[in-house]
Coordinates of C-alpha atoms and ligand atoms in Angstrom, one line a residue:
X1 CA -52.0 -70.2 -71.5
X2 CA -55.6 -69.6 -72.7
X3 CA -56.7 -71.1 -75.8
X4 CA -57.4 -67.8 -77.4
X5 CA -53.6 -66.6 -77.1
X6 CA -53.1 -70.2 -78.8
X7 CA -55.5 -69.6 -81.2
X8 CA -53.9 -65.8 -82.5
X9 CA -52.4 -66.0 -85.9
X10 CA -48.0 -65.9 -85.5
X11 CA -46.8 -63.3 -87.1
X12 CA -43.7 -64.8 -88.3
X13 CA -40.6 -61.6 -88.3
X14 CA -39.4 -61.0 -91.8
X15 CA -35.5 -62.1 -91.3
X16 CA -34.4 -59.7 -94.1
X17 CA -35.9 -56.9 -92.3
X18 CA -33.1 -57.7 -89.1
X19 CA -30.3 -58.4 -91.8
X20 CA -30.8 -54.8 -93.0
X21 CA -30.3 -53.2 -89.8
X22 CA -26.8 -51.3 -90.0
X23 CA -24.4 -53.1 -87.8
X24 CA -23.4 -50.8 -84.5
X25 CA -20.2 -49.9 -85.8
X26 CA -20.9 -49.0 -89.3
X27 CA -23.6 -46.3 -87.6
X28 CA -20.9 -45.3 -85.2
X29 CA -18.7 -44.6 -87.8
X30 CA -20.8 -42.0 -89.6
X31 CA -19.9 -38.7 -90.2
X32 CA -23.3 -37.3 -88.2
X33 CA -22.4 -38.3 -85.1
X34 CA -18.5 -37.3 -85.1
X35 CA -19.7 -34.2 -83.5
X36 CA -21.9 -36.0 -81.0
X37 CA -18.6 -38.4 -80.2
X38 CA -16.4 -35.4 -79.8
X39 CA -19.2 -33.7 -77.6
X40 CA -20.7 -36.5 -75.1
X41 CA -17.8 -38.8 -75.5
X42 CA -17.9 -42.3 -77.4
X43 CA -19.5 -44.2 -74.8
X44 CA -22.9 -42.1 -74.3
X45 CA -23.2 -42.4 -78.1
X46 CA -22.6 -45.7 -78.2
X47 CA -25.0 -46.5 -75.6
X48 CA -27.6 -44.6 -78.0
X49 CA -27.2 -46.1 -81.3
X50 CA -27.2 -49.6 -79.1
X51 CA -30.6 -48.2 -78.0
X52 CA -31.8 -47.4 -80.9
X53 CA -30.7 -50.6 -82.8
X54 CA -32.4 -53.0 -80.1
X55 CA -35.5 -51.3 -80.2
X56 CA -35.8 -51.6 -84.4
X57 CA -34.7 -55.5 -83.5
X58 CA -37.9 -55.4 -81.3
X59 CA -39.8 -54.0 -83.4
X60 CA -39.3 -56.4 -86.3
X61 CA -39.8 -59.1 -84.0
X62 CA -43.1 -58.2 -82.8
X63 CA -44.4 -58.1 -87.0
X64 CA -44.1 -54.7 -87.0
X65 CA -44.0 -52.9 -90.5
X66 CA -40.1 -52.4 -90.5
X67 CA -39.5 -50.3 -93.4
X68 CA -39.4 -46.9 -90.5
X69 CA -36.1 -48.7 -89.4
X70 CA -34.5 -50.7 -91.8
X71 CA -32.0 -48.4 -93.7
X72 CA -29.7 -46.3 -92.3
X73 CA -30.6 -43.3 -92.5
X74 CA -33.8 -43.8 -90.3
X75 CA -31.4 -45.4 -87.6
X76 CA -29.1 -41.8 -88.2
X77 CA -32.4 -39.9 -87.7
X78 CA -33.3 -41.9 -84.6
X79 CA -29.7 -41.6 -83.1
X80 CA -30.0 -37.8 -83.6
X81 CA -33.1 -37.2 -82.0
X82 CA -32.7 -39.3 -79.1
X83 CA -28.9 -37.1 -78.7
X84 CA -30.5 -34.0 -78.9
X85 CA -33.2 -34.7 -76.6
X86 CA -30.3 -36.1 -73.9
X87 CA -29.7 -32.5 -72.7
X88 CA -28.8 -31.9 -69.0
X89 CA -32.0 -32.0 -66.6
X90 CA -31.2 -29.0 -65.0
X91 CA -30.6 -26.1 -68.1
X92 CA -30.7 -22.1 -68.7
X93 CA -34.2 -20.9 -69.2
X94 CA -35.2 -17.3 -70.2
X95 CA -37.5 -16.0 -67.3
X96 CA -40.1 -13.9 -68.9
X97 CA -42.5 -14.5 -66.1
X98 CA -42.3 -11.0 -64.6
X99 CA -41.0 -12.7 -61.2
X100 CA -37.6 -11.7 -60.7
X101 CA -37.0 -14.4 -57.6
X102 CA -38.7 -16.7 -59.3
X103 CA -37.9 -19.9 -56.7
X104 CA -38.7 -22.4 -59.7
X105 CA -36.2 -20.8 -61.9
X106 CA -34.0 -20.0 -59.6
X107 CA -34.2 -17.1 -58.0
X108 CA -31.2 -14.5 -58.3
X109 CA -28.9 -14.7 -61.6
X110 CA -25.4 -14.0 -60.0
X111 CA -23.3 -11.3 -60.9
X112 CA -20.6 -12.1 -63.7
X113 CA -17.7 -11.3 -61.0
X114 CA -19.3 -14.2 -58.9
X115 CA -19.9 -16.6 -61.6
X116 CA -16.2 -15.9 -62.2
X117 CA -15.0 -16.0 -58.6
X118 CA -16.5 -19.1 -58.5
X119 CA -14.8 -20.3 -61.7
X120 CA -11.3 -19.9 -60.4
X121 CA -11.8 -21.3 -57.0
X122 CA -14.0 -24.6 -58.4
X123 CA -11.2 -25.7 -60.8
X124 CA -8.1 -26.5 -59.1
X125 CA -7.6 -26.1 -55.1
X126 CA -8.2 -23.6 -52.6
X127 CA -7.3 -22.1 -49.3
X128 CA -10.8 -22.8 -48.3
X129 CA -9.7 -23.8 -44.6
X130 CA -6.0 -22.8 -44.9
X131 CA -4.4 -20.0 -43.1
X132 CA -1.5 -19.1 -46.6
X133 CA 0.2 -16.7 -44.0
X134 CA 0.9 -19.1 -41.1
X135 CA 0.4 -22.6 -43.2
X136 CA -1.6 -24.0 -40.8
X137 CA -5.5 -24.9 -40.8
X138 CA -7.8 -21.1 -41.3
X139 CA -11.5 -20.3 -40.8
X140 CA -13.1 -21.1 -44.5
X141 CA -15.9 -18.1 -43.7
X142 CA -13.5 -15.6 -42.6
X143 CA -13.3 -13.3 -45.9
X144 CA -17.1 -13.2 -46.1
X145 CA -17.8 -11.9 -42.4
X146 CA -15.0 -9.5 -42.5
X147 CA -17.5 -8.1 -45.6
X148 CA -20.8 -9.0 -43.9
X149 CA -19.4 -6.8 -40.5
X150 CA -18.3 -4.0 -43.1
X151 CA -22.1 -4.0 -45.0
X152 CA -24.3 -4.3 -42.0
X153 CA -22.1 -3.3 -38.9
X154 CA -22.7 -6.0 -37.2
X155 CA -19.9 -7.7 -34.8
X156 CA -20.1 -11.0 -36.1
X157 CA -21.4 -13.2 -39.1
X158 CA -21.7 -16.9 -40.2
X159 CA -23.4 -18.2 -43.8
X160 CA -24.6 -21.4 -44.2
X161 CA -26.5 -23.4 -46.7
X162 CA -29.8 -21.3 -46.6
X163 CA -32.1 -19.0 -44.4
X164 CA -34.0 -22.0 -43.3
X165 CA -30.9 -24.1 -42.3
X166 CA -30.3 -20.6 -40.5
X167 CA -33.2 -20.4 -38.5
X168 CA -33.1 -24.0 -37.6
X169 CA -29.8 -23.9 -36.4
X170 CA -29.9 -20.3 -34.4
X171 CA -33.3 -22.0 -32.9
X172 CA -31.3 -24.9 -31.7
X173 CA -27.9 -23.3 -30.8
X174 CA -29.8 -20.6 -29.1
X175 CA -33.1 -22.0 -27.4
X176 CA -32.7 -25.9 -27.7
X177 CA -34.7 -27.3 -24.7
X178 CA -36.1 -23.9 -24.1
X179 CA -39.0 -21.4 -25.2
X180 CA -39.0 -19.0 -28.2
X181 CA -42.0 -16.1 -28.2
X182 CA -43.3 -15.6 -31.7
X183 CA -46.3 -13.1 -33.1
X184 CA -49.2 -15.8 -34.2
X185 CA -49.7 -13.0 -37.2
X186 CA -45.7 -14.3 -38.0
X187 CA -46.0 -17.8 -38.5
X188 CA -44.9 -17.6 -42.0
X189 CA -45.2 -20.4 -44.6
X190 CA -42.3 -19.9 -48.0
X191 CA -43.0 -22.3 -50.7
X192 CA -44.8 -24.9 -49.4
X193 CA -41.8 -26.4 -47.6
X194 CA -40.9 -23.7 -45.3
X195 CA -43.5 -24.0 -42.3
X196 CA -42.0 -21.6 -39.5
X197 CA -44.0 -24.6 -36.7
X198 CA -41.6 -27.5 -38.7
X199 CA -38.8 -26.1 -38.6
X200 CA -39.4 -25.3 -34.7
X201 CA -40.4 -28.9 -34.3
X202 CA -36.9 -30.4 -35.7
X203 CA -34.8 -27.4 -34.0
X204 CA -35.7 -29.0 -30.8
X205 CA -37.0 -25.4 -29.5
X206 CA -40.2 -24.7 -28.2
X207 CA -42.7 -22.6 -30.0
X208 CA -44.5 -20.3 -27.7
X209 CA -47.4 -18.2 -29.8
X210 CA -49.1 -14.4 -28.4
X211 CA -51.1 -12.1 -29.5
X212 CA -53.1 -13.2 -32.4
X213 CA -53.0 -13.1 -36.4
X214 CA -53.7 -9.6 -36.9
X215 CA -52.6 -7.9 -33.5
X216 CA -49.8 -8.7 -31.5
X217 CA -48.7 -5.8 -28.8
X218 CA -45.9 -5.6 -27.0
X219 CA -47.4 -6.7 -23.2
X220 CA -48.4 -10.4 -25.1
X221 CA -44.7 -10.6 -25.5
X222 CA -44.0 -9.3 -22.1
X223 CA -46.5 -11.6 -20.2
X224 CA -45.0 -14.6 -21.9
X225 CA -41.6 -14.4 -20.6
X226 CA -40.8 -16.6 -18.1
X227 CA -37.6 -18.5 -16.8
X228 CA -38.2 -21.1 -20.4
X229 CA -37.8 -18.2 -22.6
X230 CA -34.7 -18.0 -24.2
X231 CA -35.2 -15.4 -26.6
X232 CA -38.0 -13.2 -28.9
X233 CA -38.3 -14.1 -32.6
X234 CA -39.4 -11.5 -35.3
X235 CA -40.3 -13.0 -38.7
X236 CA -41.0 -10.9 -41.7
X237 CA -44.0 -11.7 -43.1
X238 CA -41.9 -12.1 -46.6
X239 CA -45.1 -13.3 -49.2
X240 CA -48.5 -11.8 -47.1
X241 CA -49.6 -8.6 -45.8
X242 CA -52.2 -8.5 -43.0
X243 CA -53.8 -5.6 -43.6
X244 CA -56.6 -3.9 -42.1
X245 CA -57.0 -3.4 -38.0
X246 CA -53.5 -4.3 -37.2
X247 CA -50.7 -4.0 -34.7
X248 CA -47.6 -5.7 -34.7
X249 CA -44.1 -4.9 -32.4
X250 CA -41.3 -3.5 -34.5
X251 CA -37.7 -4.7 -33.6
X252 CA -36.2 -1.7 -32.0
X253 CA -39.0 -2.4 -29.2
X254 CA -39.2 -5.8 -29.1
X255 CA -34.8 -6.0 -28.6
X256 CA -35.4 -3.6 -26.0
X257 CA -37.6 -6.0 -24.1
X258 CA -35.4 -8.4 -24.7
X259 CA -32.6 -6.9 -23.2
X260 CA -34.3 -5.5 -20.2
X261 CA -35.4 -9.5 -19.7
X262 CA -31.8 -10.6 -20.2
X263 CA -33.3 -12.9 -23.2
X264 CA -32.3 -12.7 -27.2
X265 CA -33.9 -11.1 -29.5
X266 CA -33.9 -12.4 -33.3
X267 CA -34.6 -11.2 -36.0
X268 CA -35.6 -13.3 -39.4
X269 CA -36.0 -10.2 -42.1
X270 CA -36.4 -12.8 -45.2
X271 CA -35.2 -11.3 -48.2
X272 CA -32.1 -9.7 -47.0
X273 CA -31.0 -6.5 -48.6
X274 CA -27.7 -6.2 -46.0
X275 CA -28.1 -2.1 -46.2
X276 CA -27.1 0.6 -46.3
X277 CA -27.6 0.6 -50.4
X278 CA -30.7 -1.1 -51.3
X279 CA -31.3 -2.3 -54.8
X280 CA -33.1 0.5 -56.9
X281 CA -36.6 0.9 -56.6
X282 CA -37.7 -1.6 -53.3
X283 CA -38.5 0.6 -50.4
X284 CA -40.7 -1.4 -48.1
X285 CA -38.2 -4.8 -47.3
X286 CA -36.3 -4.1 -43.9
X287 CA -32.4 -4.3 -44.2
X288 CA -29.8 -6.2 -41.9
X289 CA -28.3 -3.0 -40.7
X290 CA -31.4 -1.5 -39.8
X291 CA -32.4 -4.6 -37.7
X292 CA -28.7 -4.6 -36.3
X293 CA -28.8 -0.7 -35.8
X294 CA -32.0 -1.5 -33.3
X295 CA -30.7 -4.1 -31.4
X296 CA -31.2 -7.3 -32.5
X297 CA -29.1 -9.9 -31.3
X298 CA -29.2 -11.7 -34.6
X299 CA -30.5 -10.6 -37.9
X300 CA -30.8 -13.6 -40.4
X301 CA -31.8 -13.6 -44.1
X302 CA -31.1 -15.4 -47.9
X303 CA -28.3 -14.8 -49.5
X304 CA -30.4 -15.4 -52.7
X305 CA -33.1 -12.9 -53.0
X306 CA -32.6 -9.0 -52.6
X307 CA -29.0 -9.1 -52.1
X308 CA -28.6 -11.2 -55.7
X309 CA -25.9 -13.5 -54.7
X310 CA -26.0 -17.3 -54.2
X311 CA -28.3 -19.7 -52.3
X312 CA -27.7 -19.5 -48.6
X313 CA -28.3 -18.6 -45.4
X314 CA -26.7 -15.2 -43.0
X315 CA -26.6 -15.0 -39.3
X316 CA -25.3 -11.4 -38.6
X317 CA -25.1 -10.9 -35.0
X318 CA -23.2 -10.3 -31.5
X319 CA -19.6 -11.8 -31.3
X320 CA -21.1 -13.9 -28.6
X321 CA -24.5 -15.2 -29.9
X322 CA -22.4 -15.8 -33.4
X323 CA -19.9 -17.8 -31.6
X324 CA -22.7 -20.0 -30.0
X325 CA -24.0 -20.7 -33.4
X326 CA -20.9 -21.8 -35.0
X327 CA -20.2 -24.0 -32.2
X328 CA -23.1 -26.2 -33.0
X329 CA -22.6 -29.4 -34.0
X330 CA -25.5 -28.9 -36.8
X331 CA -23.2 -26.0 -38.2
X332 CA -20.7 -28.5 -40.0
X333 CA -24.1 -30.1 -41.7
X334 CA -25.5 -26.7 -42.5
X335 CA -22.3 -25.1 -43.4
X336 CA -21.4 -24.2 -47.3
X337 CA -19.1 -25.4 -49.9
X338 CA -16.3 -23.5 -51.9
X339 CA -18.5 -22.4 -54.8
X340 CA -21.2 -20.4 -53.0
X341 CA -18.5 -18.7 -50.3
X342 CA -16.6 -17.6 -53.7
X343 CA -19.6 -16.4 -55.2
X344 CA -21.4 -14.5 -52.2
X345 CA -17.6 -13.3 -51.6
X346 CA -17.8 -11.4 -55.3
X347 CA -21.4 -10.5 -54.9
X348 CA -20.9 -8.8 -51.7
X349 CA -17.4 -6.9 -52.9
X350 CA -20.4 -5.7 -55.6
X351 CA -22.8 -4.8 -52.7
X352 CA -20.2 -2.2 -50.8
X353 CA -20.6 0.0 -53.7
X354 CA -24.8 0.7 -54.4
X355 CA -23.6 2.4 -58.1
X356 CA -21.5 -0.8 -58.9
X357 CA -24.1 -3.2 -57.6
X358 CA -27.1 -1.6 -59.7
X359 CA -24.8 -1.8 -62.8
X360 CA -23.7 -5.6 -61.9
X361 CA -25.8 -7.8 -59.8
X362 CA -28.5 -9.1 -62.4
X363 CA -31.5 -8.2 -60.0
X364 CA -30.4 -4.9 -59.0
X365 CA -29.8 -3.9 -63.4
X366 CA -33.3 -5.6 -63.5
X367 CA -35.1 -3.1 -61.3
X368 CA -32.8 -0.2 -62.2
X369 CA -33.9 -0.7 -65.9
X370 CA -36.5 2.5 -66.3
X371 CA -40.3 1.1 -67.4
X372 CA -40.4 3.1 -70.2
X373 CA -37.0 1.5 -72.0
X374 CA -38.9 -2.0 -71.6
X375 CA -41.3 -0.4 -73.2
X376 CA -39.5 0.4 -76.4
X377 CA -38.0 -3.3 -76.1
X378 CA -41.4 -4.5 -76.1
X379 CA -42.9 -2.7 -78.7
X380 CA -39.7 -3.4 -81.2
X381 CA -40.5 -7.4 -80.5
X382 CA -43.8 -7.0 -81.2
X383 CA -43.0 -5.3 -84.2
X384 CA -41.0 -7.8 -85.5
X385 CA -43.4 -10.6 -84.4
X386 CA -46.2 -8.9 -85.9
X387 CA -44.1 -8.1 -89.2
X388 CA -42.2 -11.2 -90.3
X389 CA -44.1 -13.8 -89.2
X390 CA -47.6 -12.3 -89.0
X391 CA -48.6 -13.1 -85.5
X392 CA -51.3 -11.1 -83.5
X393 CA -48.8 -9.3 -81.7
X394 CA -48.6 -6.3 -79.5
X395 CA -46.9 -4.5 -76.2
X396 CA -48.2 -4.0 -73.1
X397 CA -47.6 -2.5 -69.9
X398 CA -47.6 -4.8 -67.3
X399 CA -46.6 -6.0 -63.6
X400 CA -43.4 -7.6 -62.5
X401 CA -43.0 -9.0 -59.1
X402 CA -40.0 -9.3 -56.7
X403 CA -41.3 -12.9 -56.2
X404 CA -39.1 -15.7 -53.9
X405 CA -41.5 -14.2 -50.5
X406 CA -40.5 -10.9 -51.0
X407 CA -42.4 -7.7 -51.1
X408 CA -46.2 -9.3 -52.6
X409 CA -47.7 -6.6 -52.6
X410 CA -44.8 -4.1 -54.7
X411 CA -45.6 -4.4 -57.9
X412 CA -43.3 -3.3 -60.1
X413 CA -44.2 -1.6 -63.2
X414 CA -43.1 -3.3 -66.5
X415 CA -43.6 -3.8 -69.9
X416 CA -45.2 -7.3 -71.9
X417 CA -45.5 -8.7 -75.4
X418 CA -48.2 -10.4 -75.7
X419 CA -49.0 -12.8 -78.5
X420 CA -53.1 -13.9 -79.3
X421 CA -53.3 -17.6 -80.5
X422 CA -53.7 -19.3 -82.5
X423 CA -50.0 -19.0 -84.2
X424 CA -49.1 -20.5 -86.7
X425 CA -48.6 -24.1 -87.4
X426 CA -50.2 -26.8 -84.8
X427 CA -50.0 -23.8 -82.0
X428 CA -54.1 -23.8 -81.3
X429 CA -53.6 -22.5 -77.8
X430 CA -51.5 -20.4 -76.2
X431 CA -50.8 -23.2 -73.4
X432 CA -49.9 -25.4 -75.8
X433 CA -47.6 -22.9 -77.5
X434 CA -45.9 -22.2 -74.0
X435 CA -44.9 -25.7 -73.4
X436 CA -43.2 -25.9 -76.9
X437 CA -41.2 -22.9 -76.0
X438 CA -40.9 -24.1 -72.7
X439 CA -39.1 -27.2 -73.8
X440 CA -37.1 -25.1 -76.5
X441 CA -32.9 -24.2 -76.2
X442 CA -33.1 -22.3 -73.7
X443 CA -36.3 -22.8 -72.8
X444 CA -38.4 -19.4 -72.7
X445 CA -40.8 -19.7 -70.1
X446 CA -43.7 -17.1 -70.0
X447 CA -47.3 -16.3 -68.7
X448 CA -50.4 -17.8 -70.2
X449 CA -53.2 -14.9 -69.3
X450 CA -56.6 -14.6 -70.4
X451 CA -55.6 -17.1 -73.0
X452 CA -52.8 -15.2 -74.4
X453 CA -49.0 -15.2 -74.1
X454 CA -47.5 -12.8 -72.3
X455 CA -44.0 -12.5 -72.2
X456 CA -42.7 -9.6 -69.4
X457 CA -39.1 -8.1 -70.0
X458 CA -38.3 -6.8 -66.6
X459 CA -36.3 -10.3 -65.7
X460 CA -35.2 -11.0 -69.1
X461 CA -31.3 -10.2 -70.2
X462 CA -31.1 -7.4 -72.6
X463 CA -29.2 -9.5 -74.9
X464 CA -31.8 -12.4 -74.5
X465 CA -34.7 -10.8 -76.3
X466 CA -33.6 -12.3 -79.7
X467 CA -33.1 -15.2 -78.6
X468 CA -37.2 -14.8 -77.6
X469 CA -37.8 -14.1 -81.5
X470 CA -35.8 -17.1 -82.4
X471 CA -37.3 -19.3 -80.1
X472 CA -40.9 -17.6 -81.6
X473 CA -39.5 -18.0 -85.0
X474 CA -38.8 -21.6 -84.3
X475 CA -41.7 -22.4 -83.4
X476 CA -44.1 -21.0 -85.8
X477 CA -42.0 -22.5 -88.4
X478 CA -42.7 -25.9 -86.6
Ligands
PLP1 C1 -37.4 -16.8 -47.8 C2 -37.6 -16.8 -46.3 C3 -37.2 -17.9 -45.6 C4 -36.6 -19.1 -46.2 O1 -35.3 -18.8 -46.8 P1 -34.6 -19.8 -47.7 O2 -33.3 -19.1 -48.1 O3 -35.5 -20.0 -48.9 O4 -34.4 -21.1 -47.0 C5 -37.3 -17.8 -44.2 N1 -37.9 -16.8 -43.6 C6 -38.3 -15.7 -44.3 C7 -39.0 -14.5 -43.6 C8 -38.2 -15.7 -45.7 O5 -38.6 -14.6 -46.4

């Protein structure tokens, strides 16, 4: 020890302060926290007020000025706080971003019929992998590629935990060992994790690039073939456009070549509307049926972008290509539990009928909603921003985008409020302003632009836009 830690004055704890801390269950026992008890159950409480009672103890031990801890009330207030703040890690949020996919928050809200699908299947058992006619072990997939065949007309289908677990695994059913010819304008990168080269790498195929970034033709394909090849890949450039002098080999040409070589063709169309409806409004994506219609050997695509159901991954193919796949060893680690087979099951009962979907599946009411009735939402919450609480508020028109690496360059036209700081109370800056509301319940998370907060209705529930006042109201309150 150095002599000048010797030498500082002991600040001796005041031993009246500790005897006026409220014993554990004496705060326990107050009426506060019955809800809490009932709620998180006795123990999680309990494990709070201990918490909050050893940190007072430290407190006074270290000299500090007790009289912020030393009654009970102040140990209440703690115990509160620290309860409310315990809320799950993973939460609703309101997306006012204008990014309907958004892949932070999400991506697609399912359908009510899933959420409920998946409800009756989670809470008891199953016939997941149970054959009720025969009583003897069934395929768990079976229901949803009878519906996948029906959608996109395809022979065959299998689902499995998402479109990159897809690709990995038709790569290394398909081509393990063995060459795969893809245009260097496709190499796509989704999300930062998604790197078309890595997942090539732990597939165990070989990567064979032609053409180049802006023109690929269909004689670079041709020239590459050789006895490696084992098939042609197609990748839909999901979140870029290369625009300009370009050339690139569509699928009905390149599945020609293919067969004429006796090699695959595959095609990876991203975003995955299955066709023949399309949800309202997006014209440029590709479909599965189209790509099936020209030839390819295997279409695959999310189950969690355009067609709005759950997280996963479809391989829609040929009987015999499909069969290859599911034979895989890496299936069984790719494939997908009971939850999200129940609720791309309901979503895809939705998708057979366009009118039903548009009305059900969250995404498709989102971009069936006309511009001009967000408009009228807008300008009644601005209203009432600008009115009771006297904020610089007004609506906007605006861009929403499909978002999740789909369609960058469709805008989609929408409607804004948009608030000018400062607001009211400690709310300087409108970044400032969006992290409060970001870390509200639900969170409402929205653009900061141009220093302003803009807050774009064509992803946000109907139903939801007072609960964007509250969270306002809230905060301006402080
Ligand atoms: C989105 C996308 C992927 C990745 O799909 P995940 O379901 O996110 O794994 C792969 N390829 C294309 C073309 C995509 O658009």
């Amino acid at each position: 020890m150095s002599d000048d830690l010797d030498d500082r004055p002991i600040e001796r704890p005041d031993s009246s302060a500790f005897r006026r801390l409220p014993p554990v269950h004496a705060v326990l026992g107050r009426p506060e926290l019955a809800e809490a008890i009932e709620a998180k159950g006795r123990e999680t409480v309990l494990g709070v007020v201990r918490a909050v009672l050893d940190e007072a103890r430290a407190a006074i031990a270290r000299g500090v000025d007790p009289t912020a801890v030393d009654d009970d009330d102040a140990v209440i207030r703690s115990v509160c706080e620290r309860l409310e703040q315990d809320r799950p890690t993973l939460r609703p949020v309101i997306n006012a971003t204008g990014v309907l996919l958004h892949t932070g928050l999400g991506r697609a809200p399912l359908a009510r019929e899933a959420v409920e699908a998946v409800a009756r299947v989670a809470v008891g058992y199953s016939n997941l992998e149970f054959d009720l006619d025969q009583g003897t072990r069934g395929r768990r997939s079976i229901g949803v590629a009878a519906l996948l065949r029906r959608l996109t007309g395809a022979e065959a289908a299998a689902v499995v935990n998402n479109n990159a677990g897809a690709t990995m695994l038709a790569l290394r059913a398909l081509a393990k060992g063995r060459e795969v010819i893809v245009s260097r304008g496709q190499l796509v990168e989704i999300g930062g994790s998604y790197r078309l080269p890595e997942v090539f790498e732990s597939s165990g195929a070989r990567l064979h690039e032609v053409g180049t970034t802006n023109k690929t033709r269909l004689g670079d394909y041709e020239r590459a073939i050789g006895p490696e090849t084992a098939a042609l890949l197609r990748v839909h450039p999901s979140n870029y456009r290369i625009v300009g002098f370009t050339e690139s080999v569509g699928i009905a040409e390149l599945a020609k070549l293919g067969r004429s070589r006796g090699i695959l063709t595959i095609d990876d169309i991203g975003s995955g509307a299955l066709g023949p409806g399309r949800p309202p409004g997006i014209v440029g994506e590709p479909t599965v049926a189209e790509a099936i219609e020209a030839g390819a050997d295997l279409v695959l695509c999310s189950g969690d972008k355009l067609l709005g159901g759950p997280q996963c991954g479809l391989l829609i193919g040929r009987a015999e290509v499909v069969r290859r796949i599911e034979a895989d060893p890496m299936m069984r680690a790719l494939r997908v539990d009971k939850m999200t087979l129940a609720a791309l099951e309901a979503t895809l009962r939705l998708a057979m009928d366009p009118d039903r979907a548009a009305r059900s599946i969250p995404l498709w009411r989102f971009l069936s909603v006309p511009v001009e009735r967000l408009g009228d939402r807008a300008g009644r919450l601005a209203d009432r921003l600008r009115g009771s609480m006297g904020l610089a508020a007004t609506s906007e028109g605006a861009f929403a985008y499909l978002g999740g690496g789909s369609a960058p360059d469709e805008a989609i036209a929408s409607a804004c409020v948009r608030i000018e700081p400062p607001l009211p109370g400690r709310w300087a800056t409108a970044a400032e302003a969006s992290r409060a509301l970001r870390l509200g319940t639900p969170g409402v998370v929205c653009r900061v632009q141009h220093g302003a907060l803009w807050f774009d209705l064509r992803a946000v529930f109907e139903e939801d836009d007072e609960v964007i006042v509250q969270a306002i109201d809230a905060l301006v309150r402080g």
